[in-house]
Amino acid sequence: MSVFIDLVALLGRLLEPVLDESATAAAIVLFTVLVRLALHPLSRAAFRGATPVAGILPVLLQLPVFFLMYRAFSSAEIGGAANELLGHRLFAAPLGDRWGEALGEGGLFGERGLVFLGLFAVVAVVAAWSAARGRKAAALMAAAGGAGGGIAKPGGAKAGGAKAAGAKPGGAKAAGIVAGGAKAAGAKAGGPKAAGAKRSGAGGGGAVAGLTAEQQELMRKVGGVLPLLSFGTLITAALVPLAAGLYLVTTTAWSVAERAWLQYRKDRAERAEGAVSGAERSAM
């Protein structure tokens, strides 16, 4: 723990000429950014879905750091010596203060209370941003499950005329498809099964091969509830020392911004790939 305290103290001394009493608070934010930069390759791998473990590791690796931050600003002594970090502040609030202590030193709108209210406001904005992105992602996944997951249409094979993978009605055999009895990848004309999706009743309305209607509805409901869990950060920030709350809000904001940036890069790459494919098809 002493190494951690020494590092934060060093960063604070470097920032002190500019930020004065709030230098250590800024050092905590800077330290958090350095931790997240070190974990960025894992976060990128998790976003790509490289391995299931990759999504858990960034969270697990931050737990010891958060614990050290909590202990460093909760202990009056470290290694038998006075804890120098407890004397530092963010504006009027000591970094070792909790919200309950701030309320006892001037109430909700006292000098210390206002610092915590500012922290809570930032946490709420980040949580709302995270919740909005979570709902949007859940809606897109549900829509993709319904539309792209395989609503079977009666054509990769047409009933009675069976055109599938180049099969011509009337007799030609192509890619193993026999017109008039059309079988292509297991699809039968007049009762087509394409990639395991069964043709539904009248008009071939289409059954969802990827997600059923019930699964899509469940996905929407879960997608509406899970993002709200990000507001639980507010409760945590109210219970831990102010320094730990700073770490929490910084790493949470980083996570949301990082995921938004990775999604933006992925969408841009897909658009560029689609434009190239379109240009190649036009050239042909």
Short mmCIF file of C-alpha atoms in Angstrom, two decimals:
data_model
loop_
_atom_site.label_atom_id
_atom_site.label_comp_id
_atom_site.label_asym_id
_atom_site.label_seq_id
_atom_site.Cartn_x
_atom_site.Cartn_y
_atom_site.Cartn_z
CA MET A 1 0.00 0.00 0.00
CA SER A 2 2.89 2.35 0.73
CA VAL A 3 3.97 2.14 -2.93
CA PHE A 4 0.46 3.15 -4.00
CA ILE A 5 0.41 6.07 -1.55
CA ASP A 6 3.86 7.19 -2.67
CA LEU A 7 2.76 7.17 -6.31
CA VAL A 8 -0.39 9.20 -5.65
CA ALA A 9 1.59 11.60 -3.43
CA LEU A 10 4.20 12.03 -6.17
CA LEU A 11 1.56 12.81 -8.79
CA GLY A 12 -0.03 15.24 -6.34
CA ARG A 13 3.26 17.08 -5.81
CA LEU A 14 3.73 17.39 -9.56
CA LEU A 15 0.26 18.93 -9.95
CA GLU A 16 0.41 21.09 -6.81
CA PRO A 17 1.87 24.23 -8.45
CA VAL A 18 -1.19 24.38 -10.71
CA LEU A 19 -4.02 22.98 -8.57
CA ASP A 20 -2.88 23.78 -5.04
CA GLU A 21 -5.02 21.94 -2.42
CA SER A 22 -6.93 19.95 -5.03
CA ALA A 23 -3.73 18.53 -6.55
CA THR A 24 -4.10 15.13 -4.84
CA ALA A 25 -7.70 14.83 -6.08
CA ALA A 26 -6.45 15.50 -9.61
CA ALA A 27 -3.67 12.97 -9.02
CA ILE A 28 -6.30 10.32 -8.22
CA VAL A 29 -8.08 11.06 -11.51
CA LEU A 30 -4.75 10.92 -13.38
CA PHE A 31 -3.82 7.67 -11.64
CA THR A 32 -7.18 6.16 -12.65
CA VAL A 33 -6.63 7.18 -16.27
CA LEU A 34 -3.20 5.52 -16.23
CA VAL A 35 -4.74 2.31 -14.86
CA ARG A 36 -7.42 2.31 -17.56
CA LEU A 37 -4.86 2.98 -20.29
CA ALA A 38 -2.94 -0.08 -19.11
CA LEU A 39 -6.15 -2.13 -19.25
CA HIS A 40 -7.26 -0.79 -22.65
CA PRO A 41 -5.94 -3.78 -24.67
CA LEU A 42 -8.06 -6.10 -22.52
CA SER A 43 -11.10 -3.85 -22.91
CA ARG A 44 -10.60 -3.81 -26.68
CA ALA A 45 -10.35 -7.60 -26.76
CA ALA A 46 -13.52 -7.84 -24.65
CA PHE A 47 -15.37 -5.54 -27.05
CA ARG A 48 -14.38 -7.73 -30.00
CA GLY A 49 -15.51 -10.78 -28.05
CA ALA A 50 -12.10 -12.40 -28.40
CA THR A 51 -12.53 -14.49 -25.25
CA PRO A 52 -15.22 -14.62 -22.54
CA VAL A 53 -12.55 -14.03 -19.89
CA ALA A 54 -11.42 -10.79 -21.55
CA GLY A 55 -14.66 -9.08 -20.55
CA ILE A 56 -14.20 -9.97 -16.87
CA LEU A 57 -10.49 -9.26 -16.47
CA PRO A 58 -10.64 -5.42 -16.65
CA VAL A 59 -13.17 -5.42 -13.80
CA LEU A 60 -11.30 -7.96 -11.69
CA LEU A 61 -7.97 -6.19 -12.12
CA GLN A 62 -9.46 -2.92 -10.91
CA LEU A 63 -10.83 -4.37 -7.67
CA PRO A 64 -7.44 -4.39 -5.88
CA VAL A 65 -6.82 -0.81 -7.01
CA PHE A 66 -10.20 0.31 -5.68
CA PHE A 67 -9.55 -1.54 -2.43
CA LEU A 68 -6.18 0.20 -2.03
CA MET A 69 -7.81 3.56 -2.72
CA TYR A 70 -10.45 2.82 -0.11
CA ARG A 71 -7.91 1.73 2.51
CA ALA A 72 -5.51 4.58 1.79
CA PHE A 73 -8.17 7.18 2.56
CA SER A 74 -9.78 5.30 5.45
CA SER A 75 -6.70 4.64 7.62
CA ALA A 76 -5.22 7.26 9.91
CA GLU A 77 -1.89 5.40 9.89
CA ILE A 78 -0.07 3.48 7.19
CA GLY A 79 2.86 1.31 8.27
CA GLY A 80 3.00 2.99 11.68
CA ALA A 81 3.30 6.49 10.18
CA ALA A 82 0.63 9.16 9.88
CA ASN A 83 -1.27 9.01 6.60
CA GLU A 84 -0.33 12.21 4.80
CA LEU A 85 -3.06 11.79 2.19
CA LEU A 86 -5.85 12.44 4.68
CA GLY A 87 -4.83 16.08 4.94
CA HIS A 88 -5.55 16.75 1.26
CA ARG A 89 -8.85 18.11 -0.06
CA LEU A 90 -11.06 18.51 -3.06
CA PHE A 91 -12.06 22.14 -2.64
CA ALA A 92 -13.50 22.26 0.90
CA ALA A 93 -13.97 18.51 1.44
CA PRO A 94 -11.18 16.27 2.80
CA LEU A 95 -10.50 13.30 0.53
CA GLY A 96 -11.10 10.92 3.44
CA ASP A 97 -14.60 12.30 4.11
CA ARG A 98 -17.77 10.32 3.50
CA TRP A 99 -21.08 11.93 2.60
CA GLY A 100 -22.52 11.32 6.07
CA GLU A 101 -19.60 13.19 7.65
CA ALA A 102 -20.03 16.05 5.18
CA LEU A 103 -23.71 16.34 6.12
CA GLY A 104 -22.71 16.61 9.78
CA GLU A 105 -20.28 19.44 9.01
CA GLY A 106 -22.64 21.91 7.42
CA GLY A 107 -25.59 20.01 6.00
CA LEU A 108 -26.58 19.19 2.45
CA PHE A 109 -25.63 22.59 1.03
CA GLY A 110 -22.62 23.26 3.23
CA GLU A 111 -19.17 23.62 1.69
CA ARG A 112 -18.41 19.92 2.03
CA GLY A 113 -21.91 18.85 1.09
CA LEU A 114 -21.73 20.82 -2.17
CA VAL A 115 -18.57 18.96 -3.18
CA PHE A 116 -20.39 15.64 -2.76
CA LEU A 117 -23.43 16.95 -4.63
CA GLY A 118 -21.14 17.88 -7.51
CA LEU A 119 -19.66 14.36 -7.46
CA PHE A 120 -23.14 12.82 -7.41
CA ALA A 121 -24.19 15.00 -10.35
CA VAL A 122 -21.26 13.73 -12.43
CA VAL A 123 -22.03 10.12 -11.43
CA ALA A 124 -25.69 10.60 -12.43
CA VAL A 125 -24.76 12.04 -15.84
CA VAL A 126 -22.38 9.15 -16.55
CA ALA A 127 -24.97 6.61 -15.36
CA ALA A 128 -27.68 8.17 -17.55
CA TRP A 129 -25.34 8.07 -20.55
CA SER A 130 -24.50 4.44 -19.83
CA ALA A 131 -28.20 3.56 -19.41
CA ALA A 132 -29.14 5.24 -22.69
CA ARG A 133 -26.41 3.39 -24.57
CA GLY A 134 -27.39 0.12 -22.89
CA ARG A 135 -31.04 0.45 -23.93
CA LYS A 136 -30.04 1.32 -27.49
CA ALA A 137 -27.70 -1.67 -27.70
CA ALA A 138 -30.37 -4.02 -26.32
CA ALA A 139 -32.93 -2.71 -28.81
CA LEU A 140 -30.53 -3.18 -31.71
CA MET A 141 -29.68 -6.72 -30.58
CA ALA A 142 -33.36 -7.61 -30.29
CA ALA A 143 -34.07 -6.12 -33.71
CA ALA A 144 -31.12 -7.98 -35.22
CA GLY A 145 -32.34 -11.20 -33.64
CA GLY A 146 -35.73 -10.71 -35.25
CA ALA A 147 -34.70 -9.36 -38.63
CA GLY A 148 -31.25 -10.80 -39.23
CA GLY A 149 -31.53 -13.86 -37.03
CA GLY A 150 -33.39 -15.56 -39.74
CA ILE A 151 -36.96 -14.68 -40.61
CA ALA A 152 -37.39 -17.28 -43.27
CA LYS A 153 -39.05 -16.23 -46.46
CA PRO A 154 -40.45 -18.73 -48.86
CA GLY A 155 -37.66 -18.11 -51.17
CA GLY A 156 -34.33 -19.26 -51.11
CA ALA A 157 -36.89 -21.64 -52.61
CA LYS A 158 -40.12 -20.51 -54.22
CA ALA A 159 -43.11 -22.76 -53.77
CA GLY A 160 -43.89 -24.64 -56.91
CA GLY A 161 -41.18 -22.87 -58.81
CA ALA A 162 -38.20 -23.51 -56.62
CA LYS A 163 -35.48 -20.98 -57.30
CA ALA A 164 -32.73 -21.59 -54.79
CA ALA A 165 -29.03 -21.12 -55.25
CA GLY A 166 -29.49 -20.80 -58.97
CA ALA A 167 -32.02 -23.61 -59.53
CA LYS A 168 -34.25 -23.02 -62.52
CA PRO A 169 -37.81 -24.29 -62.59
CA GLY A 170 -38.58 -26.96 -65.03
CA GLY A 171 -35.84 -29.35 -64.45
CA ALA A 172 -32.30 -27.97 -64.27
CA LYS A 173 -30.13 -29.33 -61.55
CA ALA A 174 -27.81 -26.77 -60.03
CA ALA A 175 -25.92 -27.02 -56.78
CA GLY A 176 -27.88 -30.14 -55.94
CA ILE A 177 -31.28 -28.44 -56.32
CA VAL A 178 -33.95 -30.24 -58.29
CA ALA A 179 -36.63 -27.90 -59.64
CA GLY A 180 -40.15 -29.11 -58.99
CA GLY A 181 -38.91 -31.04 -56.00
CA ALA A 182 -36.48 -28.34 -54.98
CA LYS A 183 -34.07 -29.33 -52.30
CA ALA A 184 -31.30 -26.89 -51.51
CA ALA A 185 -29.51 -26.99 -48.19
CA GLY A 186 -32.52 -28.84 -46.86
CA ALA A 187 -35.06 -26.44 -48.38
CA LYS A 188 -38.16 -27.97 -49.99
CA ALA A 189 -40.25 -26.06 -52.46
CA GLY A 190 -43.82 -25.65 -51.34
CA GLY A 191 -42.83 -26.12 -47.71
CA PRO A 192 -39.41 -24.51 -47.62
CA LYS A 193 -36.94 -24.99 -44.86
CA ALA A 194 -33.98 -22.66 -45.19
CA ALA A 195 -31.07 -22.90 -42.78
CA GLY A 196 -33.35 -24.63 -40.30
CA ALA A 197 -36.05 -21.96 -40.37
CA LYS A 198 -39.57 -23.26 -40.96
CA ARG A 199 -41.97 -21.49 -43.20
CA SER A 200 -44.91 -20.29 -41.14
CA GLY A 201 -48.57 -20.55 -42.10
CA ALA A 202 -50.43 -18.33 -44.50
CA GLY A 203 -48.34 -16.08 -46.63
CA GLY A 204 -45.12 -17.52 -45.24
CA GLY A 205 -44.96 -14.95 -42.46
CA GLY A 206 -41.70 -16.39 -41.22
CA ALA A 207 -40.55 -17.96 -37.98
CA VAL A 208 -37.53 -16.51 -36.27
CA ALA A 209 -34.63 -18.90 -36.39
CA GLY A 210 -32.37 -16.71 -34.23
CA LEU A 211 -34.76 -15.44 -31.55
CA THR A 212 -38.39 -16.18 -30.89
CA ALA A 213 -40.84 -13.37 -30.20
CA GLU A 214 -40.77 -14.26 -26.48
CA GLN A 215 -36.97 -14.12 -26.40
CA GLN A 216 -36.96 -10.77 -28.15
CA GLU A 217 -39.46 -9.38 -25.63
CA LEU A 218 -37.39 -10.73 -22.74
CA MET A 219 -34.30 -9.16 -24.25
CA ARG A 220 -36.02 -5.77 -24.43
CA LYS A 221 -37.12 -6.02 -20.80
CA VAL A 222 -33.67 -7.04 -19.57
CA GLY A 223 -32.15 -4.33 -21.73
CA GLY A 224 -34.39 -1.79 -20.01
CA VAL A 225 -33.49 -2.94 -16.48
CA LEU A 226 -29.77 -3.72 -16.65
CA PRO A 227 -28.65 -0.19 -17.64
CA LEU A 228 -30.38 1.15 -14.53
CA LEU A 229 -27.88 -0.77 -12.41
CA SER A 230 -25.29 1.85 -13.35
CA PHE A 231 -27.13 4.22 -11.00
CA GLY A 232 -26.02 1.94 -8.16
CA THR A 233 -22.70 3.79 -8.43
CA LEU A 234 -24.46 6.69 -6.70
CA ILE A 235 -25.01 4.58 -3.60
CA THR A 236 -21.42 3.40 -3.58
CA ALA A 237 -20.10 6.95 -4.00
CA ALA A 238 -22.16 8.04 -0.99
CA LEU A 239 -20.72 5.31 1.25
CA VAL A 240 -17.01 5.33 0.39
CA PRO A 241 -14.42 8.06 1.05
CA LEU A 242 -14.44 10.96 -1.40
CA ALA A 243 -11.13 9.78 -2.93
CA ALA A 244 -12.60 6.35 -3.71
CA GLY A 245 -15.67 8.07 -5.17
CA LEU A 246 -13.38 10.04 -7.49
CA TYR A 247 -11.76 6.82 -8.66
CA LEU A 248 -15.17 5.24 -9.16
CA VAL A 249 -16.64 8.06 -11.25
CA THR A 250 -13.48 8.38 -13.35
CA THR A 251 -13.25 4.69 -14.21
CA THR A 252 -17.01 4.51 -14.92
CA ALA A 253 -16.85 7.52 -17.25
CA TRP A 254 -13.82 5.99 -18.96
CA SER A 255 -15.67 2.69 -19.49
CA VAL A 256 -18.66 4.37 -21.15
CA ALA A 257 -16.52 6.67 -23.31
CA GLU A 258 -14.19 3.83 -24.27
CA ARG A 259 -17.05 1.61 -25.39
CA ALA A 260 -18.63 4.47 -27.36
CA TRP A 261 -15.30 5.10 -29.11
CA LEU A 262 -14.77 1.42 -29.92
CA GLN A 263 -18.32 1.18 -31.30
CA TYR A 264 -17.76 4.29 -33.41
CA ARG A 265 -14.57 2.81 -34.89
CA LYS A 266 -16.32 -0.50 -35.58
CA ASP A 267 -19.25 1.23 -37.33
CA ARG A 268 -16.87 3.39 -39.39
CA ALA A 269 -14.85 0.32 -40.46
CA GLU A 270 -18.06 -1.50 -41.46
CA ARG A 271 -19.26 1.50 -43.48
CA ALA A 272 -15.90 1.72 -45.25
CA GLU A 273 -15.96 -2.02 -45.97
CA GLY A 274 -19.51 -1.74 -47.31
CA ALA A 275 -18.51 1.16 -49.55
CA VAL A 276 -15.57 -0.81 -50.97
CA SER A 277 -17.78 -3.87 -51.59
CA GLY A 278 -20.36 -1.69 -53.31
CA ALA A 279 -17.72 -0.13 -55.53
CA GLU A 280 -16.38 -3.58 -56.48
CA ARG A 281 -19.87 -4.81 -57.38
CA SER A 282 -20.45 -1.70 -59.48
CA ALA A 283 -17.16 -2.27 -61.29
CA MET A 284 -18.20 -5.82 -62.13
#
